[in-house]
PDB file of C-alpha atoms in Angstrom:
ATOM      1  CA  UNK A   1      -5.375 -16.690  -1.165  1.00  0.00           C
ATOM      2  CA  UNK A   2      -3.948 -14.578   1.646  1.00  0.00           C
ATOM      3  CA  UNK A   3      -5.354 -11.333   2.328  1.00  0.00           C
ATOM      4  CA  UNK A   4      -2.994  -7.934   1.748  1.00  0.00           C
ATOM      5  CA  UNK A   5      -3.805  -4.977   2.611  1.00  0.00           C
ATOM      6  CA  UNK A   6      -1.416  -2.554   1.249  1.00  0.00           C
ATOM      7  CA  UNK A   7      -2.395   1.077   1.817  1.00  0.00           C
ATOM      8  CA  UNK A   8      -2.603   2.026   5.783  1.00  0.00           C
ATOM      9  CA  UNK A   9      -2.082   5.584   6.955  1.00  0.00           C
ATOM     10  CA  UNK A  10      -1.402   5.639  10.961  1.00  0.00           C
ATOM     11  CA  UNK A  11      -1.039   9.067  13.543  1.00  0.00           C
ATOM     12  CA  UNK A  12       2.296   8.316  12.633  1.00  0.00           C
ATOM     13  CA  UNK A  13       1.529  10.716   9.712  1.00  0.00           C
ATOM     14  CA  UNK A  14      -1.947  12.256   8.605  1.00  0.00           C
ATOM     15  CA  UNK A  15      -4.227   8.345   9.995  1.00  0.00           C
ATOM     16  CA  UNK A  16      -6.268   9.067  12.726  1.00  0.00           C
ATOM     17  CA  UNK A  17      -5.630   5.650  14.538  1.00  0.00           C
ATOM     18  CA  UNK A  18      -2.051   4.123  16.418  1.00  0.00           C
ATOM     19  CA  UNK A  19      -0.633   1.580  14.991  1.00  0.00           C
ATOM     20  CA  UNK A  20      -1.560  -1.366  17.668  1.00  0.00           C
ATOM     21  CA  UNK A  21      -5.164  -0.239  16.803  1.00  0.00           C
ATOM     22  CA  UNK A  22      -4.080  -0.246  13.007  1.00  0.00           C
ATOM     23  CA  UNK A  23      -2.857  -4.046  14.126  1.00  0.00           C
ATOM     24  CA  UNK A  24      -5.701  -5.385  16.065  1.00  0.00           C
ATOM     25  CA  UNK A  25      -8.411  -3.848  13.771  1.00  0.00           C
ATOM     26  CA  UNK A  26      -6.690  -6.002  10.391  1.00  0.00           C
ATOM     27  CA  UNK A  27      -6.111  -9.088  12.677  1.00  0.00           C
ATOM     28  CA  UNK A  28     -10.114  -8.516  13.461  1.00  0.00           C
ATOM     29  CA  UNK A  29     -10.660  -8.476   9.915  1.00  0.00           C
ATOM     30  CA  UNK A  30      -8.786 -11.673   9.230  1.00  0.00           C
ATOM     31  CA  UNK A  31      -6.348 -10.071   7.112  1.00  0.00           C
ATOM     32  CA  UNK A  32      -3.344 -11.916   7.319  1.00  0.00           C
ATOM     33  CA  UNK A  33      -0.371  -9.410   5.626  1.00  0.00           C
ATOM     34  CA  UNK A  34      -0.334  -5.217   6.175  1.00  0.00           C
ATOM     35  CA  UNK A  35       1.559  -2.777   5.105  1.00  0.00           C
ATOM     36  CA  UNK A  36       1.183   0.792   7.149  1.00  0.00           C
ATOM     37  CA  UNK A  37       2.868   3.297   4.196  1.00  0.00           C
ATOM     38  CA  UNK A  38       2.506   6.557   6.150  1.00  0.00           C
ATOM     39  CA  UNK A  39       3.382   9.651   4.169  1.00  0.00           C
ATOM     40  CA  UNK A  40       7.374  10.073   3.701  1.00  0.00           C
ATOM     41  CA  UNK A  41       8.192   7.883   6.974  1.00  0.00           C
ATOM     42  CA  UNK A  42       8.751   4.441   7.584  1.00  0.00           C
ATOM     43  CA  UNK A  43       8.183   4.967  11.597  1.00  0.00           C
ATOM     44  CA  UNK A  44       4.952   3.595  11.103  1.00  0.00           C
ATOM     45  CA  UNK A  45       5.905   0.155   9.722  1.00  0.00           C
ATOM     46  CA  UNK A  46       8.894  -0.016  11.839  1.00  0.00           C
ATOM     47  CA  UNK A  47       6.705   0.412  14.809  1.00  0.00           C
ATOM     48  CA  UNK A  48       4.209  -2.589  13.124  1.00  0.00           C
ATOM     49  CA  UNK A  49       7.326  -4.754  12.393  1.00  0.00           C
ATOM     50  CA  UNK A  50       8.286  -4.126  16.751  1.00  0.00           C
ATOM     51  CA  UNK A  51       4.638  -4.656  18.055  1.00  0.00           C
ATOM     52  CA  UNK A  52       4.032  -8.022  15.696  1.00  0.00           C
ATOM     53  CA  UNK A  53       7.400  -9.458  16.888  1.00  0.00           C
ATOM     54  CA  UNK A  54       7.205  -8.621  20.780  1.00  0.00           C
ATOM     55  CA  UNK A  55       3.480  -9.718  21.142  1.00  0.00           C
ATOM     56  CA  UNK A  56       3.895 -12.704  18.480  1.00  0.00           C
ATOM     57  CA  UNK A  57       0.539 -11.250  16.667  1.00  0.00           C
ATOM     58  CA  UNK A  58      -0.652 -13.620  13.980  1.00  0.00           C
ATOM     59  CA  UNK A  59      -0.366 -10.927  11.132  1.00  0.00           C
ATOM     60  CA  UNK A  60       2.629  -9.910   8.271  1.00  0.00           C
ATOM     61  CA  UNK A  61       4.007  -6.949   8.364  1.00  0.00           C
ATOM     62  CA  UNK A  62       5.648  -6.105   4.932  1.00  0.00           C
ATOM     63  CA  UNK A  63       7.217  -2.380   4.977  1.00  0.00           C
ATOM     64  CA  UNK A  64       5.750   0.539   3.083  1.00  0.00           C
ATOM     65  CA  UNK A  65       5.866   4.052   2.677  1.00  0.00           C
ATOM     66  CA  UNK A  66       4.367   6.192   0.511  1.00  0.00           C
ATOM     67  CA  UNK A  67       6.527   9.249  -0.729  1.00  0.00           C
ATOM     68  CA  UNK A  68       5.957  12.719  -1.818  1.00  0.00           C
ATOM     69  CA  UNK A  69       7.329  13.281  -5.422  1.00  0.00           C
ATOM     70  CA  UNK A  70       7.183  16.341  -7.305  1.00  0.00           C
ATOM     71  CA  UNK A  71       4.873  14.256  -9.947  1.00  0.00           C
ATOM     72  CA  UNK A  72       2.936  12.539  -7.506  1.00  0.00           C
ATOM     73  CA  UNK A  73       2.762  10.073  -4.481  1.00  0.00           C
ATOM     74  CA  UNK A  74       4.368   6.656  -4.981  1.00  0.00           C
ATOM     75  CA  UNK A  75       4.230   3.841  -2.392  1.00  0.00           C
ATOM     76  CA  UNK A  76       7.413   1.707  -2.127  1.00  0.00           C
ATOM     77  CA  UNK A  77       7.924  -1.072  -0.409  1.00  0.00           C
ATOM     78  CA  UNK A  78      10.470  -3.563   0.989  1.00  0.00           C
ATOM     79  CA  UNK A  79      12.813  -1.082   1.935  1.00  0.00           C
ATOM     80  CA  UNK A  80      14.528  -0.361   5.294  1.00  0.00           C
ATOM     81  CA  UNK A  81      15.488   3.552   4.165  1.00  0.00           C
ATOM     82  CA  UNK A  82      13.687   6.594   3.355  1.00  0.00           C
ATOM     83  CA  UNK A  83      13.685   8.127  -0.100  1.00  0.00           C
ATOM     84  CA  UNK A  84      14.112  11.814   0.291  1.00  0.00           C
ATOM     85  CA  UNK A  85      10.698  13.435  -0.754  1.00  0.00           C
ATOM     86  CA  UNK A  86      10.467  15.854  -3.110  1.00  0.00           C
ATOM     87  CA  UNK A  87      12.679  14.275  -5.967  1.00  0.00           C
ATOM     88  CA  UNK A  88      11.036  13.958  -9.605  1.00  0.00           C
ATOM     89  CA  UNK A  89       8.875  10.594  -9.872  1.00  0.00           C
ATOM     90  CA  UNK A  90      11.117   9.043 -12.215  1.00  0.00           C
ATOM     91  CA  UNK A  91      14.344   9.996  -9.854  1.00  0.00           C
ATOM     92  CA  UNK A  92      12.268   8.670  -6.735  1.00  0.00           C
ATOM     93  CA  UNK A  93      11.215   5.441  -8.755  1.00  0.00           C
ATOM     94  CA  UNK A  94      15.597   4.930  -9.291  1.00  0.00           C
ATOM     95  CA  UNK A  95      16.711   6.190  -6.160  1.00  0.00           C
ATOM     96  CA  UNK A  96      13.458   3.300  -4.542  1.00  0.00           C
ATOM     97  CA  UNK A  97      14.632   0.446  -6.496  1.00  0.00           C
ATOM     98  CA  UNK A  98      18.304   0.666  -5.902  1.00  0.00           C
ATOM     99  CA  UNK A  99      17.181   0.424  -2.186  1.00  0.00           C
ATOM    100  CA  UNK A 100      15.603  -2.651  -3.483  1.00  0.00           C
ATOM    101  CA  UNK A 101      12.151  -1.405  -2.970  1.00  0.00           C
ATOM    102  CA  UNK A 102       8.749  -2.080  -5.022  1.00  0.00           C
ATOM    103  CA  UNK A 103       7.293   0.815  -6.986  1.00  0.00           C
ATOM    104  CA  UNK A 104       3.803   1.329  -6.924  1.00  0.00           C
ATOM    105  CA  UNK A 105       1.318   4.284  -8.449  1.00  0.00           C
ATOM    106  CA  UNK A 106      -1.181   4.892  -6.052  1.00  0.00           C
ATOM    107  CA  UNK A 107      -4.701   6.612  -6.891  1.00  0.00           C
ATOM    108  CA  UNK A 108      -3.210   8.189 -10.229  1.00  0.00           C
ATOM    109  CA  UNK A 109      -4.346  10.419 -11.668  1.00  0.00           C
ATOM    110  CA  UNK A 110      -6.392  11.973  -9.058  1.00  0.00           C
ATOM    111  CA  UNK A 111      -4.343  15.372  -9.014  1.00  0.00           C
ATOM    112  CA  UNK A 112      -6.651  16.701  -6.250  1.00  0.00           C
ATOM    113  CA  UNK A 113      -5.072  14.366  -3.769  1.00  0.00           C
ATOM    114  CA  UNK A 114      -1.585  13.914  -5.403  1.00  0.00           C
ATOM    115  CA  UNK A 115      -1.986  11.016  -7.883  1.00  0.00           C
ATOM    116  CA  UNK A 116       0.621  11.588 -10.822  1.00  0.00           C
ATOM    117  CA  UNK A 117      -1.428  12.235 -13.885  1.00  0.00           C
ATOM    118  CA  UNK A 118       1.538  11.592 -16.367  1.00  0.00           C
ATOM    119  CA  UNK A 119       0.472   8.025 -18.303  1.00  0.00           C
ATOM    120  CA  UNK A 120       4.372   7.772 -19.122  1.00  0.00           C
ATOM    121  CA  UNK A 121       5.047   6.840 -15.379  1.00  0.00           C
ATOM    122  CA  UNK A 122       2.953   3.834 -16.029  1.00  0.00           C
ATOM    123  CA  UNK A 123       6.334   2.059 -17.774  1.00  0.00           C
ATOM    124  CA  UNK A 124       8.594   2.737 -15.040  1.00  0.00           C
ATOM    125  CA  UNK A 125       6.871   1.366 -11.705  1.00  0.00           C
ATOM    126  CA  UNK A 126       6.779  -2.233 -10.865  1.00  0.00           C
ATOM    127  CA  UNK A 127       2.838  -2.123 -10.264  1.00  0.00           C
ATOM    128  CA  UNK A 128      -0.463  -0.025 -10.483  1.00  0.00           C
ATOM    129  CA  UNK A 129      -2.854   0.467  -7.516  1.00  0.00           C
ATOM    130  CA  UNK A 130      -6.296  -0.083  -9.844  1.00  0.00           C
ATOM    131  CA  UNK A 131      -8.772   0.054  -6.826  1.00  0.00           C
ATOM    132  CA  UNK A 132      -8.160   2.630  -4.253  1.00  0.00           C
ATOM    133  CA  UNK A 133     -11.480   2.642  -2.012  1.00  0.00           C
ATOM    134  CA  UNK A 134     -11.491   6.299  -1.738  1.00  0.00           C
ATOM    135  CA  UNK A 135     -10.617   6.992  -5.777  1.00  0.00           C
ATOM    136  CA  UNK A 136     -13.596   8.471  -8.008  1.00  0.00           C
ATOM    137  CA  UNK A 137     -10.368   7.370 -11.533  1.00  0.00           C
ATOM    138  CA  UNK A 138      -9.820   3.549 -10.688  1.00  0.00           C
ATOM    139  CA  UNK A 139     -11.189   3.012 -14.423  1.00  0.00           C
ATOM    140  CA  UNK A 140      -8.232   5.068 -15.441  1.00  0.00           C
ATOM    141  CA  UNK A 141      -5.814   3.141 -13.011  1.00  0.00           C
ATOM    142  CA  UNK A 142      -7.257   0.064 -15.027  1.00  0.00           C
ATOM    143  CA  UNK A 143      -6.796   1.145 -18.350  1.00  0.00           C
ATOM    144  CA  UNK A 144      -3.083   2.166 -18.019  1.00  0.00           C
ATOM    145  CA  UNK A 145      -2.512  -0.862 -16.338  1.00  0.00           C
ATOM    146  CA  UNK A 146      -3.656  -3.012 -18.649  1.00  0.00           C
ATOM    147  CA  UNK A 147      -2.067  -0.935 -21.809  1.00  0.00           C
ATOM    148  CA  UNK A 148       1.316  -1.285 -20.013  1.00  0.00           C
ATOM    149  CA  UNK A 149       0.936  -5.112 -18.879  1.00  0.00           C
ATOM    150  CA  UNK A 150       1.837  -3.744 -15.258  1.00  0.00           C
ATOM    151  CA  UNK A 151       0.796  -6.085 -11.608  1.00  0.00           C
ATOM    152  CA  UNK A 152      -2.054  -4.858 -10.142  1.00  0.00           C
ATOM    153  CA  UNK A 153      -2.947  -3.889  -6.401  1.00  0.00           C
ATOM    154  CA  UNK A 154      -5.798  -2.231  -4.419  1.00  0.00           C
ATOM    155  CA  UNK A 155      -5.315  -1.073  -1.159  1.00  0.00           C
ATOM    156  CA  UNK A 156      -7.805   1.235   1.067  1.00  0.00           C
ATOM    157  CA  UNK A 157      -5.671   4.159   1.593  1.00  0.00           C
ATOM    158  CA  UNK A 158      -7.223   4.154   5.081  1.00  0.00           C
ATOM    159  CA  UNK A 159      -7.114   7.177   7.224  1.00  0.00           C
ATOM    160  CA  UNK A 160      -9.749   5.240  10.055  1.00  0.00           C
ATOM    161  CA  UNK A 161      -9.517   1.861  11.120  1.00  0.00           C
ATOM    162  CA  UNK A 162     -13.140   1.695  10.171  1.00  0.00           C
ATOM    163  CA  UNK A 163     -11.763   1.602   6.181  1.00  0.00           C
ATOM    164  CA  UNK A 164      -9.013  -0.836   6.686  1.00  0.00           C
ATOM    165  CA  UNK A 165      -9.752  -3.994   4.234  1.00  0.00           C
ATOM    166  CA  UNK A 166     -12.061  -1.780   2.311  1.00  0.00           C
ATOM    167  CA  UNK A 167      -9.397  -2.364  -0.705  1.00  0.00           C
ATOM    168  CA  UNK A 168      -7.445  -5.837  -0.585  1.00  0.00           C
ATOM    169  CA  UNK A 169      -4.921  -7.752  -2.541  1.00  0.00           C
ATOM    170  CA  UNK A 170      -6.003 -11.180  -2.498  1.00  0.00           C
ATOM    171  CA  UNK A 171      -2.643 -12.577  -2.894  1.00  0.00           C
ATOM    172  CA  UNK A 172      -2.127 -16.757  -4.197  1.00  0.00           C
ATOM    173  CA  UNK A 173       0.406 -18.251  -1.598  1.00  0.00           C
ATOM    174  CA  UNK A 174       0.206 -21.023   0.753  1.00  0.00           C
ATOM    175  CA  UNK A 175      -1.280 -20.988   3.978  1.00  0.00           C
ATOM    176  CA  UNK A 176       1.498 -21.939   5.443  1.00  0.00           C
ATOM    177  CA  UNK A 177       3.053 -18.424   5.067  1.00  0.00           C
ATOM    178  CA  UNK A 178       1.159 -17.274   7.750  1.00  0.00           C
ATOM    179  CA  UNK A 179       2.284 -15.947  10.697  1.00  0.00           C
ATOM    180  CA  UNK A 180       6.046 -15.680   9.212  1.00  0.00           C
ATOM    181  CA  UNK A 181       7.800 -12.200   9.347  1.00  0.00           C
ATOM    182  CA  UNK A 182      10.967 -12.313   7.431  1.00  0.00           C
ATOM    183  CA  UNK A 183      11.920 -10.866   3.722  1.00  0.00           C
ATOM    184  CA  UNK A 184      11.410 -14.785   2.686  1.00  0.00           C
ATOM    185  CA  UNK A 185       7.835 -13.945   2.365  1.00  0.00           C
ATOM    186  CA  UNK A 186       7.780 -10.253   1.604  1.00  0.00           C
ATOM    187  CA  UNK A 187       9.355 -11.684  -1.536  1.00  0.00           C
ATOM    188  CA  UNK A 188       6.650 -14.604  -2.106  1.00  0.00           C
ATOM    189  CA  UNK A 189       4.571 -11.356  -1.741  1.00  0.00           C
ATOM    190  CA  UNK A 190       5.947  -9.285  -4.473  1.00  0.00           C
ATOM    191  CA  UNK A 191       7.087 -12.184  -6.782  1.00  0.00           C
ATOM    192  CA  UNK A 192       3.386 -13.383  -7.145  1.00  0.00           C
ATOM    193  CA  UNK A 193       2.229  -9.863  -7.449  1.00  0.00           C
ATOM    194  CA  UNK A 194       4.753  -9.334 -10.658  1.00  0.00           C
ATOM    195  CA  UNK A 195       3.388 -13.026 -11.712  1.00  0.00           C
ATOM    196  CA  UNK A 196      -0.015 -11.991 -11.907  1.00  0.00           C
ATOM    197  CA  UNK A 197      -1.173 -14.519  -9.087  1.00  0.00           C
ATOM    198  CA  UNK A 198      -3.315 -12.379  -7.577  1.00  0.00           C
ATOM    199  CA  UNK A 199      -6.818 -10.605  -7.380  1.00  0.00           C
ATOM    200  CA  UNK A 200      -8.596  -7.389  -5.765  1.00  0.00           C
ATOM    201  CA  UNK A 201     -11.266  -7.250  -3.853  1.00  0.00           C
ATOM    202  CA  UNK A 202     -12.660  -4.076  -2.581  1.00  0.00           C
ATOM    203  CA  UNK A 203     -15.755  -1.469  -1.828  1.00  0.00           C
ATOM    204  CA  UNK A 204     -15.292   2.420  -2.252  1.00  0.00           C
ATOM    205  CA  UNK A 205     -15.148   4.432   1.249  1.00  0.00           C
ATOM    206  CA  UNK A 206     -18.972   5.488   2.043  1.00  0.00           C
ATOM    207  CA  UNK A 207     -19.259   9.175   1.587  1.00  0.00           C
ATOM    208  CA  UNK A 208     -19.875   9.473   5.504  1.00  0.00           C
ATOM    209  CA  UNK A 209     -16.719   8.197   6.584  1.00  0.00           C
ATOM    210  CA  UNK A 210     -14.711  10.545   4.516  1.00  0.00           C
ATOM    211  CA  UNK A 211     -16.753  13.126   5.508  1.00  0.00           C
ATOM    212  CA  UNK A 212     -15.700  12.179   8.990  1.00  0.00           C
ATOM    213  CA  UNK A 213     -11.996  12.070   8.167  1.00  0.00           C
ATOM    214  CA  UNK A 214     -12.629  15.660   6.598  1.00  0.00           C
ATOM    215  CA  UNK A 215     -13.905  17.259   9.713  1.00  0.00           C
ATOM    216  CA  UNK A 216     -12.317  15.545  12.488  1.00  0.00           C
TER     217      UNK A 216
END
């Protein structure tokens, strides 16, 4: 099982960390794929995708993003485009997928920090984020998920370096996919994710360290 963490936020939006120390603190952690999905920019991965190639890091950097909708934040990834913020969810899941992108609901229906809280969503994403370390509704994630047959992810939706790995997909590939940054594995990725060949692993985000994130 290879280690995915899915849900990074960098400085290149509202993260608190670069994204070398994004890179070096996930490499620390022996997690072997990342995806940094700031908020409505792909600068962040883009910048990951540079760093891993120039200094050869042993880590996979798959693309993400995760974008304002009127109904919500959705992560997408796989895509080399940004999808213009601000459209309806179920406009921003089309416009995502055409790109070829994979649609994700992240922390729904947590309305206090943007999670769409329409169940009816559920049908038209490729995959549910059940465990988001910092969400008090991953029950409700769960539920949905399961009514809807949908993939399943967690991801940390880290702010800090110190939360990175805090919410993994354990994803079932070989070993020898390591170290390989091409969309030959990004697909591997996604195509075990939609065959169910995976499992989550993760701890919620101590009340400290968002308390930290709050005031710094």
């Amino acid at each position: 099982m290879l280690k995915y963490e899915p849900h990074v936020h960098s400085n290149h939006s509202d993260g608190n960390n670069s994204v070398k120390e994004i890179l070096d603190e996930a490499i620390k952690k022996k997690i072997e794929i990342i995806s940094i999905t700031d908020h409505d920019t792909l600068n962040g991965s883009l910048e990951a995708i540079e760093i891993v190639n120039e200094e050869h890091l042993p880590i996979i950097v798959i693309p993400g993003i995760e974008i304002s909708t009127k109904n919500g934040h959705l992560l997408v990834y796989r895509i080399d485009r940004e999808v213009e913020k601000g459209m309806e969810m179920a406009e921003t899941i089309k416009a995502a997928k055409e790109l070829g992108g994979f649609t994700v609901l992240t922390h729904p229906f947590e309305f206090y920090r943007h999670g769409c809280v329409k169940p009816n969503y559920f049908k038209h994403v490729d995959a549910v984020e059940v465990f988001n370390a910092k969400s008090y509704l991953n029950f409700l994630a769960s539920y949905f998920a399961n009514k809807y047959k949908k993939p399943i992810m967690a991801g940390s939706d880290a702010h800090s370096v110190y939360t990175i790995g805090y919410g993994l997909t354990l994803v079932d590939l070989n070993v020898e996919m390591k170290h390989k940054n091409d969309n030959t594995v990004s697909n591997r990725v996604f195509e075990a994710i939609m065959g169910f060949k995976v499992k989550i692993e993760g701890k919620r985000v101590p009340l400290r360290l968002r308390l930290t994130k709050l005031f710094k």
